[in-house]
PDB file of C-alpha atoms in Angstrom:
ATOM      1  CA  UNK Q   1      10.426 -18.544 -12.206  1.00 82.00           C
ATOM      2  CA  UNK Q   2       9.689 -15.778  -9.715  1.00 92.00           C
ATOM      3  CA  UNK Q   3       7.453 -16.617  -6.756  1.00 97.00           C
ATOM      4  CA  UNK Q   4       4.808 -14.349  -5.198  1.00 98.00           C
ATOM      5  CA  UNK Q   5       5.158 -15.220  -1.511  1.00 98.00           C
ATOM      6  CA  UNK Q   6       2.223 -13.187  -0.247  1.00 98.00           C
ATOM      7  CA  UNK Q   7       0.851  -9.735   0.423  1.00 98.00           C
ATOM      8  CA  UNK Q   8       1.243  -7.271   3.287  1.00 98.00           C
ATOM      9  CA  UNK Q   9      -1.255  -4.445   3.836  1.00 98.00           C
ATOM     10  CA  UNK Q  10      -0.963  -1.579   6.296  1.00 97.00           C
ATOM     11  CA  UNK Q  11      -1.931   2.002   7.065  1.00 95.00           C
ATOM     12  CA  UNK Q  12       0.674   4.658   6.325  1.00 92.00           C
ATOM     13  CA  UNK Q  13      -0.391   7.908   8.030  1.00 91.00           C
ATOM     14  CA  UNK Q  14       2.507  10.258   8.873  1.00 90.00           C
ATOM     15  CA  UNK Q  15       1.603  10.077  12.566  1.00 91.00           C
ATOM     16  CA  UNK Q  16       3.034   6.543  12.581  1.00 94.00           C
ATOM     17  CA  UNK Q  17       6.400   7.946  11.550  1.00 92.00           C
ATOM     18  CA  UNK Q  18       6.178  10.519  14.310  1.00 93.00           C
ATOM     19  CA  UNK Q  19       5.418   7.803  16.869  1.00 95.00           C
ATOM     20  CA  UNK Q  20       8.453   5.830  15.700  1.00 94.00           C
ATOM     21  CA  UNK Q  21      10.627   8.950  15.863  1.00 93.00           C
ATOM     22  CA  UNK Q  22       9.523   9.670  19.446  1.00 94.00           C
ATOM     23  CA  UNK Q  23       9.741   6.037  20.560  1.00 96.00           C
ATOM     24  CA  UNK Q  24       6.019   5.937  21.382  1.00 96.00           C
ATOM     25  CA  UNK Q  25       5.401   2.389  20.150  1.00 96.00           C
ATOM     26  CA  UNK Q  26       4.526   1.074  23.634  1.00 96.00           C
ATOM     27  CA  UNK Q  27       2.505   4.039  24.877  1.00 97.00           C
ATOM     28  CA  UNK Q  28      -1.196   3.277  25.512  1.00 96.00           C
ATOM     29  CA  UNK Q  29      -2.327   5.275  22.465  1.00 96.00           C
ATOM     30  CA  UNK Q  30      -0.004   3.564  19.964  1.00 97.00           C
ATOM     31  CA  UNK Q  31       0.615   0.118  21.439  1.00 97.00           C
ATOM     32  CA  UNK Q  32      -2.510  -1.589  19.982  1.00 97.00           C
ATOM     33  CA  UNK Q  33      -1.380  -0.591  16.500  1.00 96.00           C
ATOM     34  CA  UNK Q  34       2.293  -1.525  16.840  1.00 97.00           C
ATOM     35  CA  UNK Q  35       1.361  -4.823  18.498  1.00 97.00           C
ATOM     36  CA  UNK Q  36       0.164  -5.962  15.084  1.00 97.00           C
ATOM     37  CA  UNK Q  37       3.660  -6.007  13.609  1.00 97.00           C
ATOM     38  CA  UNK Q  38       5.648  -8.809  15.305  1.00 98.00           C
ATOM     39  CA  UNK Q  39       3.716 -11.395  13.214  1.00 98.00           C
ATOM     40  CA  UNK Q  40       4.429  -9.349  10.081  1.00 98.00           C
ATOM     41  CA  UNK Q  41       8.165  -9.292  10.801  1.00 98.00           C
ATOM     42  CA  UNK Q  42       8.245 -12.992  11.646  1.00 98.00           C
ATOM     43  CA  UNK Q  43       6.437 -13.808   8.426  1.00 98.00           C
ATOM     44  CA  UNK Q  44       8.773 -11.662   6.332  1.00 98.00           C
ATOM     45  CA  UNK Q  45      11.787 -13.293   7.971  1.00 98.00           C
ATOM     46  CA  UNK Q  46      10.355 -16.683   7.016  1.00 98.00           C
ATOM     47  CA  UNK Q  47       9.393 -15.932   3.393  1.00 98.00           C
ATOM     48  CA  UNK Q  48      12.494 -13.765   2.670  1.00 98.00           C
ATOM     49  CA  UNK Q  49      11.242 -11.595  -0.211  1.00 98.00           C
ATOM     50  CA  UNK Q  50      13.746 -10.063  -2.611  1.00 98.00           C
ATOM     51  CA  UNK Q  51      11.344  -7.600  -4.254  1.00 98.00           C
ATOM     52  CA  UNK Q  52       8.443  -5.499  -2.960  1.00 98.00           C
ATOM     53  CA  UNK Q  53       5.774  -4.423  -5.452  1.00 98.00           C
ATOM     54  CA  UNK Q  54       4.098  -1.579  -3.582  1.00 98.00           C
ATOM     55  CA  UNK Q  55       0.732  -0.003  -4.410  1.00 98.00           C
ATOM     56  CA  UNK Q  56       0.396   3.430  -2.814  1.00 97.00           C
ATOM     57  CA  UNK Q  57      -0.673   7.000  -3.530  1.00 95.00           C
ATOM     58  CA  UNK Q  58       1.495  10.063  -3.916  1.00 91.00           C
ATOM     59  CA  UNK Q  59       0.846  12.977  -1.545  1.00 88.00           C
ATOM     60  CA  UNK Q  60       2.207  15.810  -3.668  1.00 83.00           C
ATOM     61  CA  UNK Q  61       5.858  14.779  -3.629  1.00 84.00           C
ATOM     62  CA  UNK Q  62       6.016  13.629  -7.252  1.00 89.00           C
ATOM     63  CA  UNK Q  63       2.637  14.845  -8.543  1.00 88.00           C
ATOM     64  CA  UNK Q  64       0.355  17.679  -7.523  1.00 87.00           C
ATOM     65  CA  UNK Q  65      -3.238  18.553  -8.378  1.00 84.00           C
ATOM     66  CA  UNK Q  66      -2.263  20.143 -11.686  1.00 88.00           C
ATOM     67  CA  UNK Q  67      -0.461  16.990 -12.878  1.00 88.00           C
ATOM     68  CA  UNK Q  68      -1.966  13.878 -11.325  1.00 92.00           C
ATOM     69  CA  UNK Q  69      -1.756  10.622 -13.299  1.00 95.00           C
ATOM     70  CA  UNK Q  70      -4.355   7.952 -12.664  1.00 97.00           C
ATOM     71  CA  UNK Q  71      -1.665   5.257 -12.528  1.00 98.00           C
ATOM     72  CA  UNK Q  72       2.129   5.621 -12.381  1.00 98.00           C
ATOM     73  CA  UNK Q  73       4.881   3.001 -12.268  1.00 98.00           C
ATOM     74  CA  UNK Q  74       8.428   3.674 -11.137  1.00 98.00           C
ATOM     75  CA  UNK Q  75      11.239   2.301 -13.274  1.00 98.00           C
ATOM     76  CA  UNK Q  76      14.238   3.775 -11.457  1.00 98.00           C
ATOM     77  CA  UNK Q  77      17.402   2.149 -10.181  1.00 98.00           C
ATOM     78  CA  UNK Q  78      16.975   3.864  -6.803  1.00 98.00           C
ATOM     79  CA  UNK Q  79      14.228   5.678  -4.925  1.00 97.00           C
ATOM     80  CA  UNK Q  80      15.131   8.304  -2.354  1.00 96.00           C
ATOM     81  CA  UNK Q  81      12.809   9.328   0.455  1.00 93.00           C
ATOM     82  CA  UNK Q  82      11.793  12.958   0.901  1.00 91.00           C
ATOM     83  CA  UNK Q  83       9.556  14.705   3.431  1.00 83.00           C
ATOM     84  CA  UNK Q  84       6.404  16.459   2.198  1.00 81.00           C
ATOM     85  CA  UNK Q  85       6.379  18.792   5.187  1.00 80.00           C
ATOM     86  CA  UNK Q  86       5.536  16.496   8.112  1.00 80.00           C
ATOM     87  CA  UNK Q  87       8.941  16.886   9.737  1.00 82.00           C
ATOM     88  CA  UNK Q  88       9.641  13.176   9.573  1.00 84.00           C
ATOM     89  CA  UNK Q  89      13.218  11.900   9.438  1.00 84.00           C
ATOM     90  CA  UNK Q  90      14.471  10.830   6.050  1.00 87.00           C
ATOM     91  CA  UNK Q  91      14.502   7.082   5.612  1.00 91.00           C
ATOM     92  CA  UNK Q  92      16.986   4.973   3.730  1.00 94.00           C
ATOM     93  CA  UNK Q  93      16.889   4.975  -0.088  1.00 96.00           C
ATOM     94  CA  UNK Q  94      15.421   1.875  -1.709  1.00 97.00           C
ATOM     95  CA  UNK Q  95      17.052   0.075  -4.617  1.00 98.00           C
ATOM     96  CA  UNK Q  96      14.812  -0.401  -7.627  1.00 98.00           C
ATOM     97  CA  UNK Q  97      14.406  -3.249 -10.094  1.00 98.00           C
ATOM     98  CA  UNK Q  98      14.122  -1.448 -13.465  1.00 98.00           C
ATOM     99  CA  UNK Q  99      13.930  -4.642 -15.510  1.00 98.00           C
ATOM    100  CA  UNK Q 100      10.914  -5.942 -13.602  1.00 98.00           C
ATOM    101  CA  UNK Q 101       9.349  -2.477 -13.618  1.00 98.00           C
ATOM    102  CA  UNK Q 102       9.520  -2.357 -17.408  1.00 98.00           C
ATOM    103  CA  UNK Q 103       8.110  -5.894 -17.604  1.00 98.00           C
ATOM    104  CA  UNK Q 104       5.149  -4.749 -15.478  1.00 98.00           C
ATOM    105  CA  UNK Q 105       4.695  -1.606 -17.588  1.00 98.00           C
ATOM    106  CA  UNK Q 106       4.694  -3.624 -20.807  1.00 98.00           C
ATOM    107  CA  UNK Q 107       2.057  -5.996 -19.417  1.00 98.00           C
ATOM    108  CA  UNK Q 108      -0.117  -3.102 -18.265  1.00 98.00           C
ATOM    109  CA  UNK Q 109       0.037  -1.482 -21.691  1.00 98.00           C
ATOM    110  CA  UNK Q 110      -0.736  -4.824 -23.334  1.00 98.00           C
ATOM    111  CA  UNK Q 111      -3.809  -5.030 -21.089  1.00 98.00           C
ATOM    112  CA  UNK Q 112      -4.850  -1.546 -22.271  1.00 97.00           C
ATOM    113  CA  UNK Q 113      -3.809   0.412 -19.207  1.00 98.00           C
ATOM    114  CA  UNK Q 114      -1.908   3.646 -19.807  1.00 96.00           C
ATOM    115  CA  UNK Q 115       0.449   4.168 -16.865  1.00 97.00           C
ATOM    116  CA  UNK Q 116       2.828   7.073 -16.547  1.00 97.00           C
ATOM    117  CA  UNK Q 117       6.358   5.667 -16.525  1.00 97.00           C
ATOM    118  CA  UNK Q 118       8.680   7.335 -14.024  1.00 97.00           C
ATOM    119  CA  UNK Q 119      12.393   6.749 -14.509  1.00 96.00           C
ATOM    120  CA  UNK Q 120      12.924   9.049 -11.527  1.00 96.00           C
ATOM    121  CA  UNK Q 121      10.611   9.017  -8.515  1.00 95.00           C
ATOM    122  CA  UNK Q 122      10.774  10.087  -4.882  1.00 94.00           C
ATOM    123  CA  UNK Q 123       9.333   7.955  -2.081  1.00 93.00           C
ATOM    124  CA  UNK Q 124       7.040   9.611   0.451  1.00 93.00           C
ATOM    125  CA  UNK Q 125       5.594   8.333   3.733  1.00 91.00           C
ATOM    126  CA  UNK Q 126       3.151   6.038   1.900  1.00 93.00           C
ATOM    127  CA  UNK Q 127       6.043   3.687   1.088  1.00 96.00           C
ATOM    128  CA  UNK Q 128       8.722   4.645   3.630  1.00 95.00           C
ATOM    129  CA  UNK Q 129       6.561   4.055   6.718  1.00 95.00           C
ATOM    130  CA  UNK Q 130       5.318   0.571   5.694  1.00 97.00           C
ATOM    131  CA  UNK Q 131       8.927  -0.446   5.000  1.00 97.00           C
ATOM    132  CA  UNK Q 132      10.033   0.927   8.375  1.00 96.00           C
ATOM    133  CA  UNK Q 133       7.211  -0.931  10.117  1.00 97.00           C
ATOM    134  CA  UNK Q 134       8.204  -4.178   8.413  1.00 97.00           C
ATOM    135  CA  UNK Q 135      11.986  -3.931   8.796  1.00 97.00           C
ATOM    136  CA  UNK Q 136      12.639  -1.490  11.685  1.00 95.00           C
ATOM    137  CA  UNK Q 137      16.219  -2.425  12.543  1.00 91.00           C
ATOM    138  CA  UNK Q 138      17.954  -2.912   9.203  1.00 96.00           C
ATOM    139  CA  UNK Q 139      20.758  -0.713   7.895  1.00 94.00           C
ATOM    140  CA  UNK Q 140      19.695  -1.404   4.284  1.00 96.00           C
ATOM    141  CA  UNK Q 141      16.279  -2.389   2.964  1.00 97.00           C
ATOM    142  CA  UNK Q 142      16.314  -6.129   2.145  1.00 97.00           C
ATOM    143  CA  UNK Q 143      14.017  -5.711  -0.882  1.00 98.00           C
ATOM    144  CA  UNK Q 144      14.164  -3.962  -4.225  1.00 98.00           C
ATOM    145  CA  UNK Q 145      11.195  -1.757  -5.013  1.00 98.00           C
ATOM    146  CA  UNK Q 146       8.689  -1.649  -7.844  1.00 98.00           C
ATOM    147  CA  UNK Q 147       6.379   1.267  -6.892  1.00 98.00           C
ATOM    148  CA  UNK Q 148       2.924   1.599  -8.431  1.00 98.00           C
ATOM    149  CA  UNK Q 149       1.034   4.805  -7.721  1.00 97.00           C
ATOM    150  CA  UNK Q 150      -2.754   5.171  -7.815  1.00 97.00           C
ATOM    151  CA  UNK Q 151      -4.544   8.519  -7.818  1.00 97.00           C
ATOM    152  CA  UNK Q 152      -6.649   8.750  -4.659  1.00 95.00           C
ATOM    153  CA  UNK Q 153      -6.482  12.544  -4.446  1.00 93.00           C
ATOM    154  CA  UNK Q 154      -7.757  14.380  -7.521  1.00 92.00           C
ATOM    155  CA  UNK Q 155     -11.170  13.465  -8.946  1.00 93.00           C
ATOM    156  CA  UNK Q 156     -12.051  11.711 -11.162  1.00 95.00           C
ATOM    157  CA  UNK Q 157     -10.546   8.702  -9.388  1.00 97.00           C
ATOM    158  CA  UNK Q 158     -10.248   5.208 -10.844  1.00 97.00           C
ATOM    159  CA  UNK Q 159     -12.992   2.816  -9.810  1.00 98.00           C
ATOM    160  CA  UNK Q 160     -12.425  -0.064  -7.410  1.00 98.00           C
ATOM    161  CA  UNK Q 161     -13.156  -2.431 -10.308  1.00 98.00           C
ATOM    162  CA  UNK Q 162     -10.498  -0.741 -12.427  1.00 98.00           C
ATOM    163  CA  UNK Q 163      -7.946  -0.941  -9.602  1.00 98.00           C
ATOM    164  CA  UNK Q 164      -8.618  -4.641  -9.083  1.00 98.00           C
ATOM    165  CA  UNK Q 165      -8.155  -5.168 -12.820  1.00 98.00           C
ATOM    166  CA  UNK Q 166      -4.893  -3.216 -12.649  1.00 98.00           C
ATOM    167  CA  UNK Q 167      -3.665  -5.495  -9.874  1.00 98.00           C
ATOM    168  CA  UNK Q 168      -4.626  -8.589 -11.837  1.00 98.00           C
ATOM    169  CA  UNK Q 169      -2.651  -7.285 -14.797  1.00 98.00           C
ATOM    170  CA  UNK Q 170       0.350  -6.821 -12.504  1.00 98.00           C
ATOM    171  CA  UNK Q 171      -0.161 -10.412 -11.320  1.00 98.00           C
ATOM    172  CA  UNK Q 172       0.104 -11.605 -14.918  1.00 98.00           C
ATOM    173  CA  UNK Q 173       3.353  -9.689 -15.254  1.00 98.00           C
ATOM    174  CA  UNK Q 174       4.815 -11.113 -12.050  1.00 98.00           C
ATOM    175  CA  UNK Q 175       3.723 -14.637 -12.963  1.00 97.00           C
ATOM    176  CA  UNK Q 176       5.491 -14.400 -16.314  1.00 97.00           C
ATOM    177  CA  UNK Q 177       8.683 -12.833 -14.973  1.00 97.00           C
ATOM    178  CA  UNK Q 178      11.618 -15.121 -15.710  1.00 94.00           C
ATOM    179  CA  UNK Q 179      13.732 -14.296 -12.681  1.00 93.00           C
ATOM    180  CA  UNK Q 180      14.058 -16.437  -9.579  1.00 94.00           C
ATOM    181  CA  UNK Q 181      13.211 -13.683  -7.073  1.00 97.00           C
ATOM    182  CA  UNK Q 182      10.695 -13.954  -4.255  1.00 98.00           C
ATOM    183  CA  UNK Q 183       8.130 -11.151  -4.473  1.00 98.00           C
ATOM    184  CA  UNK Q 184       5.962  -9.626  -1.753  1.00 98.00           C
ATOM    185  CA  UNK Q 185       3.036  -7.416  -2.778  1.00 98.00           C
ATOM    186  CA  UNK Q 186       2.302  -4.467  -0.473  1.00 98.00           C
ATOM    187  CA  UNK Q 187      -0.837  -2.326  -0.310  1.00 98.00           C
ATOM    188  CA  UNK Q 188      -0.659   0.832   1.814  1.00 97.00           C
ATOM    189  CA  UNK Q 189      -3.126   3.428   3.057  1.00 94.00           C
ATOM    190  CA  UNK Q 190      -6.500   3.694   4.719  1.00 82.00           C
ATOM    191  CA  UNK Q 191      -8.609   2.460   6.097  1.00 93.00           C
ATOM    192  CA  UNK Q 192     -11.546   4.798   6.842  1.00 95.00           C
ATOM    193  CA  UNK Q 193     -10.547   8.373   7.617  1.00 94.00           C
ATOM    194  CA  UNK Q 194     -11.246  11.965   6.690  1.00 93.00           C
ATOM    195  CA  UNK Q 195      -8.812  14.727   7.550  1.00 86.00           C
ATOM    196  CA  UNK Q 196     -10.736  17.832   6.521  1.00 87.00           C
ATOM    197  CA  UNK Q 197     -14.163  19.371   6.010  1.00 90.00           C
ATOM    198  CA  UNK Q 198     -17.328  18.943   8.042  1.00 90.00           C
ATOM    199  CA  UNK Q 199     -16.635  15.210   8.541  1.00 93.00           C
ATOM    200  CA  UNK Q 200     -13.044  15.616   9.732  1.00 92.00           C
ATOM    201  CA  UNK Q 201     -12.291  12.717  12.058  1.00 91.00           C
ATOM    202  CA  UNK Q 202     -14.884  10.441  10.424  1.00 94.00           C
ATOM    203  CA  UNK Q 203     -14.224   6.690  10.707  1.00 95.00           C
ATOM    204  CA  UNK Q 204     -16.436   3.702   9.896  1.00 96.00           C
ATOM    205  CA  UNK Q 205     -15.459   0.407  11.573  1.00 97.00           C
ATOM    206  CA  UNK Q 206     -18.336  -1.465   9.908  1.00 97.00           C
ATOM    207  CA  UNK Q 207     -17.074  -0.592   6.440  1.00 96.00           C
ATOM    208  CA  UNK Q 208     -13.489  -1.330   7.425  1.00 97.00           C
ATOM    209  CA  UNK Q 209     -14.430  -4.790   8.662  1.00 97.00           C
ATOM    210  CA  UNK Q 210     -16.403  -5.415   5.492  1.00 97.00           C
ATOM    211  CA  UNK Q 211     -13.243  -4.702   3.491  1.00 97.00           C
ATOM    212  CA  UNK Q 212     -11.053  -6.827   5.748  1.00 97.00           C
ATOM    213  CA  UNK Q 213     -13.539  -9.708   5.768  1.00 97.00           C
ATOM    214  CA  UNK Q 214     -13.799  -9.856   1.973  1.00 97.00           C
ATOM    215  CA  UNK Q 215     -10.292  -8.948   0.836  1.00 97.00           C
ATOM    216  CA  UNK Q 216      -8.894 -12.490   0.807  1.00 98.00           C
ATOM    217  CA  UNK Q 217     -11.783 -14.641  -0.383  1.00 96.00           C
ATOM    218  CA  UNK Q 218     -13.971 -12.245  -2.372  1.00 97.00           C
ATOM    219  CA  UNK Q 219     -12.198  -9.052  -3.450  1.00 97.00           C
ATOM    220  CA  UNK Q 220     -14.797  -8.491  -6.170  1.00 97.00           C
ATOM    221  CA  UNK Q 221     -17.269  -7.670  -3.375  1.00 97.00           C
ATOM    222  CA  UNK Q 222     -15.275  -4.477  -2.811  1.00 96.00           C
ATOM    223  CA  UNK Q 223     -15.741  -3.406  -6.437  1.00 97.00           C
ATOM    224  CA  UNK Q 224     -19.533  -3.067  -6.373  1.00 96.00           C
ATOM    225  CA  UNK Q 225     -19.231   0.346  -4.726  1.00 94.00           C
ATOM    226  CA  UNK Q 226     -18.600   3.492  -6.723  1.00 96.00           C
ATOM    227  CA  UNK Q 227     -15.820   5.844  -5.684  1.00 95.00           C
ATOM    228  CA  UNK Q 228     -18.476   8.227  -4.359  1.00 96.00           C
ATOM    229  CA  UNK Q 229     -19.940   5.375  -2.289  1.00 96.00           C
ATOM    230  CA  UNK Q 230     -16.484   4.669  -0.866  1.00 96.00           C
ATOM    231  CA  UNK Q 231     -15.992   8.335   0.028  1.00 96.00           C
ATOM    232  CA  UNK Q 232     -19.382   8.368   1.754  1.00 96.00           C
ATOM    233  CA  UNK Q 233     -18.669   5.152   3.663  1.00 96.00           C
ATOM    234  CA  UNK Q 234     -14.953   5.548   4.355  1.00 95.00           C
ATOM    235  CA  UNK Q 235     -14.244   9.281   4.263  1.00 94.00           C
ATOM    236  CA  UNK Q 236     -12.390  11.435   1.771  1.00 93.00           C
ATOM    237  CA  UNK Q 237      -9.038   9.770   2.426  1.00 93.00           C
ATOM    238  CA  UNK Q 238     -10.640   6.358   2.918  1.00 93.00           C
ATOM    239  CA  UNK Q 239     -10.443   5.912  -0.849  1.00 95.00           C
ATOM    240  CA  UNK Q 240      -6.860   4.783  -0.210  1.00 95.00           C
ATOM    241  CA  UNK Q 241      -8.477   1.354   0.087  1.00 97.00           C
ATOM    242  CA  UNK Q 242      -8.077   1.367  -3.717  1.00 97.00           C
ATOM    243  CA  UNK Q 243      -4.385   0.618  -3.063  1.00 98.00           C
ATOM    244  CA  UNK Q 244      -5.362  -2.455  -1.037  1.00 98.00           C
ATOM    245  CA  UNK Q 245      -7.765  -3.635  -3.737  1.00 98.00           C
ATOM    246  CA  UNK Q 246      -5.101  -3.335  -6.454  1.00 98.00           C
ATOM    247  CA  UNK Q 247      -2.526  -5.119  -4.300  1.00 98.00           C
ATOM    248  CA  UNK Q 248      -5.010  -7.924  -3.659  1.00 98.00           C
ATOM    249  CA  UNK Q 249      -5.401  -8.355  -7.415  1.00 98.00           C
ATOM    250  CA  UNK Q 250      -1.638  -8.606  -7.819  1.00 98.00           C
ATOM    251  CA  UNK Q 251      -1.464 -11.454  -5.314  1.00 98.00           C
ATOM    252  CA  UNK Q 252      -3.447 -13.784  -7.553  1.00 97.00           C
ATOM    253  CA  UNK Q 253      -6.853 -15.442  -7.752  1.00 96.00           C
ATOM    254  CA  UNK Q 254      -6.867 -17.265  -4.419  1.00 95.00           C
ATOM    255  CA  UNK Q 255      -5.690 -16.044  -1.034  1.00 98.00           C
ATOM    256  CA  UNK Q 256      -5.821 -17.068   2.600  1.00 98.00           C
ATOM    257  CA  UNK Q 257      -5.631 -14.673   5.545  1.00 98.00           C
ATOM    258  CA  UNK Q 258      -2.868 -15.444   8.041  1.00 97.00           C
ATOM    259  CA  UNK Q 259      -2.840 -12.293  10.205  1.00 98.00           C
ATOM    260  CA  UNK Q 260      -5.004  -9.280  10.911  1.00 98.00           C
ATOM    261  CA  UNK Q 261      -4.861  -6.313  13.275  1.00 98.00           C
ATOM    262  CA  UNK Q 262      -7.404  -3.488  13.472  1.00 97.00           C
ATOM    263  CA  UNK Q 263      -7.401  -0.479  15.797  1.00 96.00           C
ATOM    264  CA  UNK Q 264      -8.787   3.046  15.955  1.00 94.00           C
ATOM    265  CA  UNK Q 265      -7.997   5.782  16.189  1.00 93.00           C
ATOM    266  CA  UNK Q 266      -4.425   6.594  15.306  1.00 93.00           C
ATOM    267  CA  UNK Q 267      -4.070  10.157  14.128  1.00 89.00           C
ATOM    268  CA  UNK Q 268      -7.824  10.282  13.338  1.00 89.00           C
ATOM    269  CA  UNK Q 269      -7.487   7.168  11.214  1.00 93.00           C
ATOM    270  CA  UNK Q 270      -8.829   3.643  11.450  1.00 96.00           C
ATOM    271  CA  UNK Q 271      -5.642   1.579  11.121  1.00 95.00           C
ATOM    272  CA  UNK Q 272      -5.363  -1.974   9.874  1.00 96.00           C
ATOM    273  CA  UNK Q 273      -2.640  -4.485   9.117  1.00 97.00           C
ATOM    274  CA  UNK Q 274      -3.135  -7.736   7.241  1.00 98.00           C
ATOM    275  CA  UNK Q 275      -1.118 -10.608   5.776  1.00 98.00           C
ATOM    276  CA  UNK Q 276      -2.357 -12.841   2.958  1.00 98.00           C
ATOM    277  CA  UNK Q 277      -0.730 -15.815   1.279  1.00 98.00           C
ATOM    278  CA  UNK Q 278      -1.621 -17.400  -2.063  1.00 97.00           C
ATOM    279  CA  UNK Q 279      -4.231 -20.134  -1.638  1.00 93.00           C
TER     280      UNK Q 279
END
């Protein structure tokens, strides 16, 4: 049977890609963020995942405001990276795992979710940057990708409770998958930040730490807030924490924290990195 080896969570703002492109990882501004990744890379080298199930949000590359699904699952044989206008370099394409994707889709539908199924999907910075942070020196990504997209852009947004339930449905699918692969779950985005409007530059370390402190042992604590509460506490783009909540659900009922890094600001964003293993 397949094994879920753990979960990796990280911010994905395009500024990270720019810092990598410029070689700014050890500059005073960026070093506290990038210093959080040697433990991530060591852990991944030890657990050797074959598949990455990644919860992220699309930024207009596949879907725009006129066609924005609440949940979308990729079922392609390959996912190519494209730039949404940030001027980032194009990253390596990622091989897919269509059979597992369809298994996940079937479980979600059985659990009364209605995901959009994408047999062709592009990968934007929300997936490409976390992969680059995890495996910076490889010529080919060592994992196959099952991408799961969550709408964090166009209201109405799914609730935190609904996203946790989505993740738990994905966990049931992964637990019943008959292959022998090792699976890492990845949640990308956040944490608190707002890029526009009167509160542009808003960050909330207290809320961020609340999320980080409860993610492993009590993820349901994160579901008591409405989406509007999350926007108020975390900023307009801080709702990307929904990706983390869904990924936590996919890990399974029990989890233990093995690594955490938190720093602000990077590109007007409170940035966090975390590793969890099944309890």
